[in-house]
mmCIF file of C-alpha atoms and ligand atoms in Angstrom:
data_model
loop_
_atom_site.group_PDB
_atom_site.id
_atom_site.type_symbol
_atom_site.label_atom_id
_atom_site.label_comp_id
_atom_site.label_asym_id
_atom_site.label_seq_id
_atom_site.Cartn_x
_atom_site.Cartn_y
_atom_site.Cartn_z
ATOM 1 C CA MET A 263 190.268 223.024 96.539
ATOM 2 C CA ALA A 264 190.500 219.314 96.882
ATOM 3 C CA PRO A 265 189.666 217.176 93.738
ATOM 4 C CA ARG A 266 186.259 215.195 94.249
ATOM 5 C CA SER A 267 188.094 211.990 94.378
ATOM 6 C CA ALA A 268 190.981 210.564 96.137
ATOM 7 C CA TYR A 269 191.830 208.104 93.373
ATOM 8 C CA ARG A 270 193.965 208.715 90.267
ATOM 9 C CA PRO A 271 195.704 206.981 87.682
ATOM 10 C CA PHE A 272 199.409 206.233 88.113
ATOM 11 C CA ALA A 273 201.985 204.721 84.929
ATOM 12 C CA VAL A 274 203.485 201.769 86.272
ATOM 13 C CA THR A 275 205.998 199.385 84.973
ATOM 14 C CA LEU A 276 206.414 195.969 86.165
ATOM 15 C CA THR A 277 209.871 195.217 87.818
ATOM 16 C CA ARG A 278 209.690 191.947 89.457
ATOM 17 C CA ARG A 279 207.716 188.930 89.630
ATOM 18 C CA GLU A 280 208.012 186.462 92.443
ATOM 19 C CA GLN A 281 206.177 183.193 93.215
ATOM 20 C CA LEU A 282 205.218 183.444 96.829
ATOM 21 C CA SER A 283 203.095 179.900 96.798
ATOM 22 C CA ASP A 284 201.416 177.510 94.818
ATOM 23 C CA ASN A 285 198.814 179.665 93.341
ATOM 24 C CA PHE A 286 199.857 183.564 94.339
ATOM 25 C CA PHE A 287 202.420 185.633 92.577
ATOM 26 C CA ARG A 288 203.384 189.025 93.904
ATOM 27 C CA LEU A 289 203.963 191.305 91.108
ATOM 28 C CA THR A 290 205.961 194.628 91.843
ATOM 29 C CA PHE A 291 205.627 197.829 90.003
ATOM 30 C CA SER A 292 207.413 200.717 90.009
ATOM 31 C CA GLY A 293 207.084 204.300 88.386
ATOM 32 C CA PRO A 294 208.209 207.566 89.337
ATOM 33 C CA ASP A 295 204.692 208.834 90.912
ATOM 34 C CA LEU A 296 204.560 206.306 93.170
ATOM 35 C CA THR A 297 206.337 208.329 95.915
ATOM 36 C CA GLU A 298 202.748 210.023 95.983
ATOM 37 C CA PHE A 299 200.551 206.732 96.142
ATOM 38 C CA ALA A 300 198.482 206.312 99.389
ATOM 39 C CA ASP A 301 199.947 203.709 101.890
ATOM 40 C CA THR A 302 196.961 203.195 103.630
ATOM 41 C CA CYS A 303 196.639 199.273 102.140
ATOM 42 C CA VAL A 304 194.507 197.307 104.442
ATOM 43 C CA ASP A 305 191.544 196.307 102.041
ATOM 44 C CA GLN A 306 192.051 199.823 100.107
ATOM 45 C CA ARG A 307 191.362 198.788 96.513
ATOM 46 C CA ILE A 308 192.809 199.956 93.398
ATOM 47 C CA LYS A 309 192.192 199.553 89.667
ATOM 48 C CA LEU A 310 194.423 197.787 87.264
ATOM 49 C CA VAL A 311 194.395 199.209 83.689
ATOM 50 C CA PHE A 312 195.409 196.625 80.743
ATOM 51 C CA GLY A 313 195.634 198.384 77.431
ATOM 52 C CA THR A 314 198.012 199.141 74.807
ATOM 53 C CA ASP A 315 200.765 201.526 75.467
ATOM 54 C CA ALA A 316 198.998 204.615 73.558
ATOM 55 C CA GLN A 317 195.587 203.886 75.819
ATOM 56 C CA LEU A 318 197.856 203.611 78.977
ATOM 57 C CA ASP A 319 199.742 206.876 77.974
ATOM 58 C CA GLU A 320 196.202 208.331 77.486
ATOM 59 C CA ALA A 321 194.499 206.926 80.630
ATOM 60 C CA ALA A 322 197.506 208.174 82.813
ATOM 61 C CA ALA A 323 197.185 211.678 81.316
ATOM 62 C CA ALA A 324 193.208 212.166 81.352
ATOM 63 C CA GLU A 325 191.520 214.873 83.485
ATOM 64 C CA SER A 326 189.187 212.151 84.329
ATOM 65 C CA TRP A 327 190.385 208.798 84.092
ATOM 66 C CA LEU A 328 187.175 207.297 84.631
ATOM 67 C CA ASP A 329 185.380 209.185 81.993
ATOM 68 C CA TRP A 330 188.320 208.540 79.827
ATOM 69 C CA TRP A 331 187.578 204.895 80.215
ATOM 70 C CA ARG A 332 183.846 204.836 79.902
ATOM 71 C CA ASP A 333 184.280 206.817 76.587
ATOM 72 C CA GLN A 334 186.180 204.329 75.209
ATOM 73 C CA PRO A 335 184.658 202.119 72.377
ATOM 74 C CA ASN A 336 183.167 199.128 73.881
ATOM 75 C CA GLU A 337 185.279 197.092 71.328
ATOM 76 C CA THR A 338 188.525 198.538 72.733
ATOM 77 C CA ARG A 339 187.790 199.907 76.074
ATOM 78 C CA PRO A 340 190.639 198.619 78.120
ATOM 79 C CA VAL A 341 190.173 195.767 80.571
ATOM 80 C CA MET A 342 190.237 197.094 84.168
ATOM 81 C CA ARG A 343 190.262 194.944 87.402
ATOM 82 C CA THR A 344 189.975 195.224 91.015
ATOM 83 C CA TYR A 345 192.916 194.454 93.279
ATOM 84 C CA THR A 346 194.258 195.154 96.777
ATOM 85 C CA ALA A 347 197.525 197.360 97.413
ATOM 86 C CA ARG A 348 199.737 194.670 99.295
ATOM 87 C CA PHE A 349 202.965 196.666 100.208
ATOM 88 C CA VAL A 350 203.178 200.390 99.322
ATOM 89 C CA ARG A 351 207.262 201.678 99.478
ATOM 90 C CA ARG A 352 206.865 205.346 98.621
ATOM 91 C CA GLU A 353 210.381 206.106 99.189
ATOM 92 C CA ALA A 354 211.103 203.454 96.568
ATOM 93 C CA ALA A 355 208.374 204.483 94.555
ATOM 94 C CA GLU A 356 207.255 200.823 94.326
ATOM 95 C CA LEU A 357 204.136 198.852 94.929
ATOM 96 C CA ASP A 358 203.417 195.154 95.317
ATOM 97 C CA VAL A 359 200.154 193.336 94.308
ATOM 98 C CA ASP A 360 199.383 189.760 95.358
ATOM 99 C CA PHE A 361 197.673 187.719 92.633
ATOM 100 C CA VAL A 362 195.987 184.618 92.944
ATOM 101 C CA THR A 363 196.168 182.811 89.550
ATOM 102 C CA HIS A 364 193.226 180.920 88.085
ATOM 103 C CA GLY A 365 194.328 179.911 84.702
ATOM 104 C CA THR A 366 195.209 182.501 81.538
ATOM 105 C CA ASP A 367 190.906 183.239 80.863
ATOM 106 C CA GLY A 368 191.051 186.116 82.816
ATOM 107 C CA PRO A 369 193.136 189.041 81.769
ATOM 108 C CA ALA A 370 194.500 189.576 85.158
ATOM 109 C CA SER A 371 195.491 186.179 86.118
ATOM 110 C CA ARG A 372 197.281 185.828 82.677
ATOM 111 C CA PHE A 373 199.117 188.845 83.567
ATOM 112 C CA ALA A 374 200.288 187.511 87.001
ATOM 113 C CA LEU A 375 201.209 184.208 85.174
ATOM 114 C CA GLU A 376 202.822 185.764 81.916
ATOM 115 C CA ALA A 377 203.914 189.401 82.476
ATOM 116 C CA GLN A 378 207.706 190.396 81.876
ATOM 117 C CA PRO A 379 209.798 193.126 83.547
ATOM 118 C CA GLY A 380 209.052 196.328 81.700
ATOM 119 C CA ASP A 381 205.477 195.455 80.754
ATOM 120 C CA ARG A 382 203.217 198.448 81.570
ATOM 121 C CA LEU A 383 199.900 199.290 83.310
ATOM 122 C CA VAL A 384 198.138 202.067 84.578
ATOM 123 C CA ILE A 385 196.948 201.604 88.425
ATOM 124 C CA VAL A 386 194.327 203.889 89.747
ATOM 125 C CA GLY A 387 194.722 204.399 93.369
ATOM 126 C CA ALA A 388 194.422 207.021 95.958
ATOM 127 C CA TYR A 389 197.050 209.322 96.151
ATOM 128 C CA ALA A 390 198.735 210.340 99.514
ATOM 129 C CA ASP A 391 198.272 213.930 99.754
ATOM 130 C CA HIS A 392 194.182 213.770 99.608
ATOM 131 C CA PRO A 393 192.479 214.458 102.650
ATOM 132 C CA GLU A 394 190.466 211.002 102.101
ATOM 133 C CA ALA A 395 193.361 208.846 100.899
ATOM 134 C CA ASP A 396 192.854 206.612 104.003
ATOM 135 C CA THR A 397 188.932 206.435 103.909
ATOM 136 C CA GLN A 398 188.025 206.114 100.278
ATOM 137 C CA GLY A 399 187.875 202.894 98.406
ATOM 138 C CA LEU A 400 188.206 200.806 101.795
ATOM 139 C CA ALA A 401 185.468 198.862 103.924
ATOM 140 C CA TRP A 402 187.498 198.097 106.539
ATOM 141 C CA ARG A 403 187.180 200.082 110.095
ATOM 142 C CA ARG A 404 188.031 198.479 113.262
ATOM 143 C CA ASP A 405 186.715 201.729 114.956
ATOM 144 C CA GLY A 406 187.832 200.529 118.579
ATOM 145 C CA ALA A 407 186.810 197.076 118.352
ATOM 146 C CA SER A 408 189.058 194.857 120.460
ATOM 147 C CA SER A 409 187.770 191.561 118.850
ATOM 148 C CA VAL A 410 187.762 190.914 114.902
ATOM 149 C CA LEU A 411 186.344 188.097 112.668
ATOM 150 C CA LEU A 412 187.830 188.076 109.531
ATOM 151 C CA VAL A 413 186.865 185.624 106.893
ATOM 152 C CA GLY A 414 188.006 185.345 103.099
ATOM 153 C CA ASP A 415 188.538 183.113 100.188
ATOM 154 C CA GLU A 416 192.191 183.529 98.482
ATOM 155 C CA THR A 417 191.136 186.715 96.609
ATOM 156 C CA ALA A 418 190.736 188.361 100.001
ATOM 157 C CA GLN A 419 194.037 186.780 101.518
ATOM 158 C CA PRO A 420 195.851 190.026 100.551
ATOM 159 C CA ALA A 421 193.571 192.362 102.212
ATOM 160 C CA ILE A 422 193.555 190.061 105.490
ATOM 161 C CA ALA A 423 197.114 190.159 105.412
ATOM 162 C CA ASN A 424 196.929 193.812 105.590
ATOM 163 C CA ILE A 425 194.303 194.105 107.932
ATOM 164 C CA LEU A 426 196.262 191.627 110.426
ATOM 165 C CA ARG A 427 199.462 193.764 109.806
ATOM 166 C CA SER A 428 197.411 197.107 110.874
ATOM 167 C CA LEU A 429 196.037 195.529 114.498
ATOM 168 C CA PRO A 430 197.700 196.414 117.640
ATOM 169 C CA ALA A 431 198.950 193.871 119.994
ATOM 170 C CA HIS A 432 195.640 193.810 122.395
ATOM 171 C CA VAL A 433 193.247 192.803 119.478
ATOM 172 C CA THR A 434 191.954 189.054 119.674
ATOM 173 C CA GLY A 435 189.996 187.171 117.551
ATOM 174 C CA ALA A 436 190.018 184.700 114.520
ATOM 175 C CA ALA A 437 190.669 184.903 110.734
ATOM 176 C CA PHE A 438 189.503 182.231 108.198
ATOM 177 C CA ILE A 439 190.988 181.748 104.407
ATOM 178 C CA GLU A 440 189.948 179.325 102.083
ATOM 179 C CA VAL A 441 192.911 178.665 99.566
ATOM 180 C CA PRO A 442 193.079 176.399 96.595
ATOM 181 C CA SER A 443 196.125 174.432 98.040
ATOM 182 C CA PRO A 444 197.657 173.486 101.389
ATOM 183 C CA GLY A 445 200.587 175.267 99.839
ATOM 184 C CA ASP A 446 198.953 178.678 99.750
ATOM 185 C CA ALA A 447 199.108 178.986 103.353
ATOM 186 C CA MET A 448 201.371 181.873 104.157
ATOM 187 C CA VAL A 449 202.872 182.955 107.571
ATOM 188 C CA MET A 450 200.974 186.459 108.710
ATOM 189 C CA ASP A 451 202.547 189.184 109.959
ATOM 190 C CA THR A 452 200.588 190.562 112.989
ATOM 191 C CA ALA A 453 200.827 191.649 116.163
ATOM 192 C CA ALA A 454 197.560 190.930 117.281
ATOM 193 C CA GLU A 455 196.357 187.762 119.097
ATOM 194 C CA VAL A 456 194.025 186.897 116.280
ATOM 195 C CA ALA A 457 194.190 182.933 115.287
ATOM 196 C CA VAL A 458 194.758 182.476 111.599
ATOM 197 C CA THR A 459 193.221 179.174 110.296
ATOM 198 C CA TYR A 460 194.055 178.514 106.412
ATOM 199 C CA LEU A 461 191.533 175.963 104.819
ATOM 200 C CA PRO A 462 192.916 174.389 101.970
ATOM 201 C CA ARG A 463 190.202 173.043 99.309
ATOM 202 C CA SER A 464 190.279 169.713 97.922
ATOM 203 C CA ALA A 465 189.014 168.630 94.658
ATOM 204 C CA ALA A 466 185.956 167.131 96.617
ATOM 205 C CA ASP A 467 184.997 170.554 98.640
ATOM 206 C CA GLU A 468 182.121 172.830 97.236
ATOM 207 C CA ARG A 469 184.209 176.294 97.155
ATOM 208 C CA GLY A 470 183.233 178.088 100.375
ATOM 209 C CA SER A 471 182.035 175.278 102.296
ATOM 210 C CA LEU A 472 185.044 174.829 104.537
ATOM 211 C CA LEU A 473 184.865 178.728 105.283
ATOM 212 C CA THR A 474 181.275 178.511 106.172
ATOM 213 C CA ASP A 475 181.561 175.661 108.315
ATOM 214 C CA ALA A 476 184.854 176.683 110.237
ATOM 215 C CA VAL A 477 183.371 180.302 110.886
ATOM 216 C CA PHE A 478 179.964 179.157 112.384
ATOM 217 C CA ALA A 479 181.650 176.811 114.382
ATOM 218 C CA TRP A 480 183.751 179.321 115.697
ATOM 219 C CA THR A 481 180.648 181.873 116.271
ATOM 220 C CA ASP A 482 178.729 178.937 117.964
ATOM 221 C CA ALA A 483 181.478 178.071 120.272
ATOM 222 C CA ARG A 484 181.788 181.886 120.758
ATOM 223 C CA ALA A 485 178.272 181.883 121.626
ATOM 224 C CA SER A 486 177.847 179.021 123.959
ATOM 225 C CA GLU A 487 180.638 180.945 126.135
ATOM 226 C CA GLY A 488 178.363 183.738 126.171
ATOM 227 C CA GLU A 489 179.982 186.071 123.474
ATOM 228 C CA ALA A 490 177.862 186.242 120.491
ATOM 229 C CA GLY A 491 178.052 188.779 118.277
ATOM 230 C CA SER A 492 175.240 190.729 118.874
ATOM 231 C CA SER A 493 171.427 190.391 118.655
ATOM 232 C CA GLU A 494 170.466 193.896 118.272
ATOM 233 C CA ALA A 495 167.908 194.863 115.454
ATOM 234 C CA ALA A 496 169.415 195.036 111.977
ATOM 235 C CA ALA A 497 170.050 198.444 110.942
ATOM 236 C CA PRO A 498 170.854 199.765 107.555
ATOM 237 C CA ALA A 499 174.515 199.629 106.834
ATOM 238 C CA THR A 500 176.383 202.160 104.100
ATOM 239 C CA ALA A 501 176.958 200.561 100.732
ATOM 240 C CA GLY A 502 180.179 200.709 98.878
ATOM 241 C CA ALA A 503 181.293 204.300 99.583
ATOM 242 C CA THR A 504 184.208 204.766 97.510
ATOM 243 C CA GLY A 505 186.440 207.043 95.394
ATOM 244 C CA VAL A 506 186.348 204.684 92.547
ATOM 245 C CA ARG A 507 184.055 202.880 90.606
ATOM 246 C CA THR A 508 184.276 199.073 91.525
ATOM 247 C CA PRO A 509 182.063 196.375 90.979
ATOM 248 C CA ALA A 510 180.779 197.509 94.171
ATOM 249 C CA ALA A 511 181.193 201.226 94.520
ATOM 250 C CA ALA A 512 178.461 202.834 92.764
ATOM 251 C CA SER A 513 174.781 202.528 91.728
ATOM 252 C CA ALA A 514 174.135 200.020 94.798
ATOM 253 C CA ALA A 515 170.692 199.228 95.026
ATOM 254 C CA ALA A 516 168.531 197.056 97.297
ATOM 255 C CA SER A 517 167.787 193.945 95.941
ATOM 256 C CA ALA A 518 164.612 192.191 96.644
ATOM 257 C CA GLY A 519 164.002 188.352 96.631
ATOM 258 C CA GLU A 520 165.489 185.766 98.924
ATOM 259 C CA ASP A 521 166.516 188.424 101.767
ATOM 260 C CA ASP A 522 165.413 191.708 101.028
ATOM 261 C CA MET A 523 168.011 193.174 103.398
ATOM 262 C CA VAL A 524 170.870 192.520 100.877
ATOM 263 C CA THR A 525 172.395 195.296 98.968
ATOM 264 C CA THR A 526 174.150 194.528 95.813
ATOM 265 C CA THR A 527 175.793 196.195 93.213
ATOM 266 C CA GLU A 528 173.928 196.611 89.261
ATOM 267 C CA THR A 529 176.047 193.547 88.693
ATOM 268 C CA GLY A 530 174.335 191.738 91.184
ATOM 269 C CA ILE A 531 177.082 190.953 93.569
ATOM 270 C CA LEU A 532 176.868 191.487 97.160
ATOM 271 C CA TRP A 533 178.262 194.376 98.892
ATOM 272 C CA GLU A 534 177.671 196.001 102.390
ATOM 273 C CA GLU A 535 179.760 197.812 104.452
ATOM 274 C CA GLY A 536 179.183 198.184 107.977
ATOM 275 C CA ALA A 537 179.317 201.900 109.256
ATOM 276 C CA GLU A 538 180.264 201.250 112.903
ATOM 277 C CA GLY A 539 182.699 199.093 115.135
ATOM 278 C CA GLY A 540 181.408 197.310 117.843
ATOM 279 C CA GLY A 541 182.439 194.432 120.345
ATOM 280 C CA LEU A 542 183.028 192.274 117.290
ATOM 281 C CA ARG A 543 184.104 193.841 114.180
ATOM 282 C CA VAL A 544 183.365 191.213 111.276
ATOM 283 C CA TRP A 545 184.751 191.237 107.756
ATOM 284 C CA VAL A 546 184.162 189.013 105.249
ATOM 285 C CA ALA A 547 185.060 188.885 101.396
ATOM 286 C CA ALA A 548 184.970 186.283 98.888
ATOM 287 C CA ASP A 549 183.265 184.701 95.739
ATOM 288 C CA ALA A 550 179.773 186.141 96.021
ATOM 289 C CA LEU A 551 177.863 182.868 96.431
ATOM 290 C CA THR A 552 179.963 182.169 99.556
ATOM 291 C CA VAL A 553 179.352 185.679 101.029
ATOM 292 C CA ARG A 554 175.958 185.553 100.723
ATOM 293 C CA GLU A 555 176.160 182.337 102.792
ATOM 294 C CA LEU A 556 178.041 183.765 105.461
ATOM 295 C CA ARG A 557 175.818 186.859 105.785
ATOM 296 C CA ARG A 558 172.572 184.593 106.057
ATOM 297 C CA GLY A 559 174.396 182.722 108.615
ATOM 298 C CA LEU A 560 175.621 185.689 110.739
ATOM 299 C CA LEU A 561 172.971 187.896 110.594
ATOM 300 C CA ARG A 562 169.805 186.151 110.044
ATOM 301 C CA GLU A 563 170.437 182.788 111.960
ATOM 302 C CA ARG A 564 172.822 184.065 114.682
ATOM 303 C CA GLY A 565 171.510 187.632 115.001
ATOM 304 C CA TYR A 566 174.952 189.552 114.705
ATOM 305 C CA ASP A 567 174.573 193.479 114.265
ATOM 306 C CA ARG A 568 174.801 194.767 110.762
ATOM 307 C CA LYS A 569 176.147 197.830 111.457
ATOM 308 C CA SER A 570 179.467 195.948 112.631
ATOM 309 C CA CYS A 571 179.897 193.581 109.796
ATOM 310 C CA SER A 572 181.101 194.212 106.336
ATOM 311 C CA PHE A 573 180.276 191.639 103.613
ATOM 312 C CA MET A 574 181.695 192.001 100.240
ATOM 313 C CA GLY A 575 181.504 189.705 96.966
ATOM 314 C CA TYR A 576 184.902 190.137 95.651
ATOM 315 C CA TRP A 577 184.062 188.168 92.429
ATOM 316 C CA LYS A 578 181.552 186.205 91.148
ATOM 317 C CA PRO A 579 181.914 182.457 89.439
ATOM 318 C CA GLY A 580 181.281 182.339 85.744
ATOM 319 C CA SER A 581 181.225 186.571 85.269
ATOM 320 C CA ARG A 582 184.205 188.521 84.371
ATOM 321 C CA GLU A 583 184.535 191.503 86.400
ATOM 322 C CA GLY A 584 182.515 194.184 85.396
ATOM 323 C CA GLU A 585 179.917 191.912 83.401
HETATM 324 C C1 FAD B 225 188.007 195.223 96.548
HETATM 325 C C2 FAD B 225 188.594 193.735 95.370
HETATM 326 C C3 FAD B 225 190.016 193.539 95.684
HETATM 327 C C4 FAD B 225 190.534 192.513 95.222
HETATM 328 N N1 FAD B 225 191.849 191.963 95.753
HETATM 329 C C5 FAD B 225 192.205 191.027 94.929
HETATM 330 C C6 FAD B 225 193.829 190.723 95.359
HETATM 331 O O1 FAD B 225 194.704 191.444 95.826
HETATM 332 N N2 FAD B 225 194.346 189.705 94.291
HETATM 333 C C7 FAD B 225 193.508 188.729 93.909
HETATM 334 O O2 FAD B 225 194.068 187.523 93.202
HETATM 335 N N3 FAD B 225 192.414 189.037 93.556
HETATM 336 C C8 FAD B 225 191.750 190.014 94.176
HETATM 337 N N4 FAD B 225 190.434 190.335 93.902
HETATM 338 C C9 FAD B 225 189.448 189.614 92.924
HETATM 339 C C10 FAD B 225 189.566 189.978 91.582
HETATM 340 O O3 FAD B 225 189.448 191.136 91.288
HETATM 341 C C11 FAD B 225 189.089 188.912 90.616
HETATM 342 O O4 FAD B 225 189.253 187.439 90.914
HETATM 343 C C12 FAD B 225 189.151 189.112 89.304
HETATM 344 O O5 FAD B 225 187.888 188.728 88.588
HETATM 345 C C13 FAD B 225 190.143 188.409 88.324
HETATM 346 O O6 FAD B 225 190.149 189.325 87.130
HETATM 347 P P1 FAD B 225 190.636 188.500 85.818
HETATM 348 O O7 FAD B 225 190.784 189.068 84.950
HETATM 349 O O8 FAD B 225 191.687 187.299 86.435
HETATM 350 O O9 FAD B 225 189.413 187.240 85.606
HETATM 351 P P2 FAD B 225 187.997 187.712 84.873
HETATM 352 O O10 FAD B 225 188.086 187.925 83.464
HETATM 353 O O11 FAD B 225 187.382 188.672 85.987
HETATM 354 O O12 FAD B 225 187.253 186.347 84.711
HETATM 355 C C14 FAD B 225 187.397 185.011 84.023
HETATM 356 C C15 FAD B 225 186.606 184.006 84.784
HETATM 357 O O13 FAD B 225 187.655 183.508 86.039
HETATM 358 C C16 FAD B 225 186.707 183.479 86.913
HETATM 359 N N5 FAD B 225 187.659 183.808 88.436
HETATM 360 C C17 FAD B 225 187.487 185.260 88.565
HETATM 361 N N6 FAD B 225 188.620 185.381 89.592
HETATM 362 C C18 FAD B 225 188.663 183.937 90.039
HETATM 363 C C19 FAD B 225 189.294 183.275 91.056
HETATM 364 N N7 FAD B 225 190.337 183.999 92.023
HETATM 365 N N8 FAD B 225 189.278 182.086 90.983
HETATM 366 C C20 FAD B 225 188.558 180.995 89.913
HETATM 367 N N9 FAD B 225 188.153 181.844 89.224
HETATM 368 C C21 FAD B 225 187.934 183.149 89.011
HETATM 369 C C22 FAD B 225 185.503 184.331 86.542
HETATM 370 O O14 FAD B 225 184.189 183.974 87.339
HETATM 371 C C23 FAD B 225 185.423 184.058 85.102
HETATM 372 O O15 FAD B 225 184.505 183.354 85.124
HETATM 373 C C24 FAD B 225 190.054 191.603 94.516
HETATM 374 C C25 FAD B 225 188.478 191.977 94.094
HETATM 375 C C26 FAD B 225 188.120 192.983 94.787
HETATM 376 C C27 FAD B 225 186.424 193.432 94.259
#
């Protein structure tokens, strides 16, 4: 019988660290078991576990890594952070993760800036042989949609790059990515006819404002050409169906307040996965406040169909992941 979750721990060692742009670093990990790591990529999430060698050994060997992690004393429980598998080279037993850095306060950002080859981690990810390896832990589904709108801040850049790489040539649409600096604009590898726009923030720009302005300008222009998203009645979307506990995955609950349709996690971060495709497939991931603005503008003000839209708060300003 297949195990309950497609996710399991992989013991890895940092082998390379490459600066891709002003604020992005690509860290390459290797580990013998990575030959079994699922290469689904798109926006499939992974967990990075930072701990002592003894803790990493225990986490990697535990029958249930999550139970092991939860059972650790609060004071010494290893830090866990959510990232995206950027490239998986199973034949070489290698995995790349692209980190955007934001100083050394956050343990993951600090690791990206300071880690040395030989440093160890445990990465929790889907393993290829599991029957749900390409459906657990990801929100992206095209479902035959021939047009896409991909929207994200710098933390979503790796997932957007993966999604673009997965699209067939006939798919059209737009991608908007807000980044900290003009030097963070990277060429995307895609066969699709999707126009990619990078929006570098200046010191004067409020985080997310370039993104909301650009997206609403695009959707409004599209509407004036008679190609609005959809004005179908909003229908419930699925929330956080994953095999790994993320800020978004478990214990989702409807939150009342300014918008009673918003689904949030227990930490109050908005996370809502549209269950079906549609004419235009919309995927949005950024800091939680920006995602909330985009969701309001698209669903409430422009009548987009909730079923074909995913809105995911990847992080929350002022909060550490999981807090
Ligand atoms: C499904 C998913 C996939 C993700 N994929 C990636 C990925 O591939 N690459 C990537 O770089 N990030 C990714 N993220 C975002 C990443 O998990 C968060 O940025 C995380 O908080 C970073 O951890 P940390 O230890 O550096 O900082 P934390 O300890 O979590 O936070 C410390 C402080 O830094 C702030 N902070 C956190 N992230 C940022 C940021 N990006 N810019 C400015 N301030 C920040 C926090 O609000 C807090 O005040 C993903 C998140 C999710 C949910």
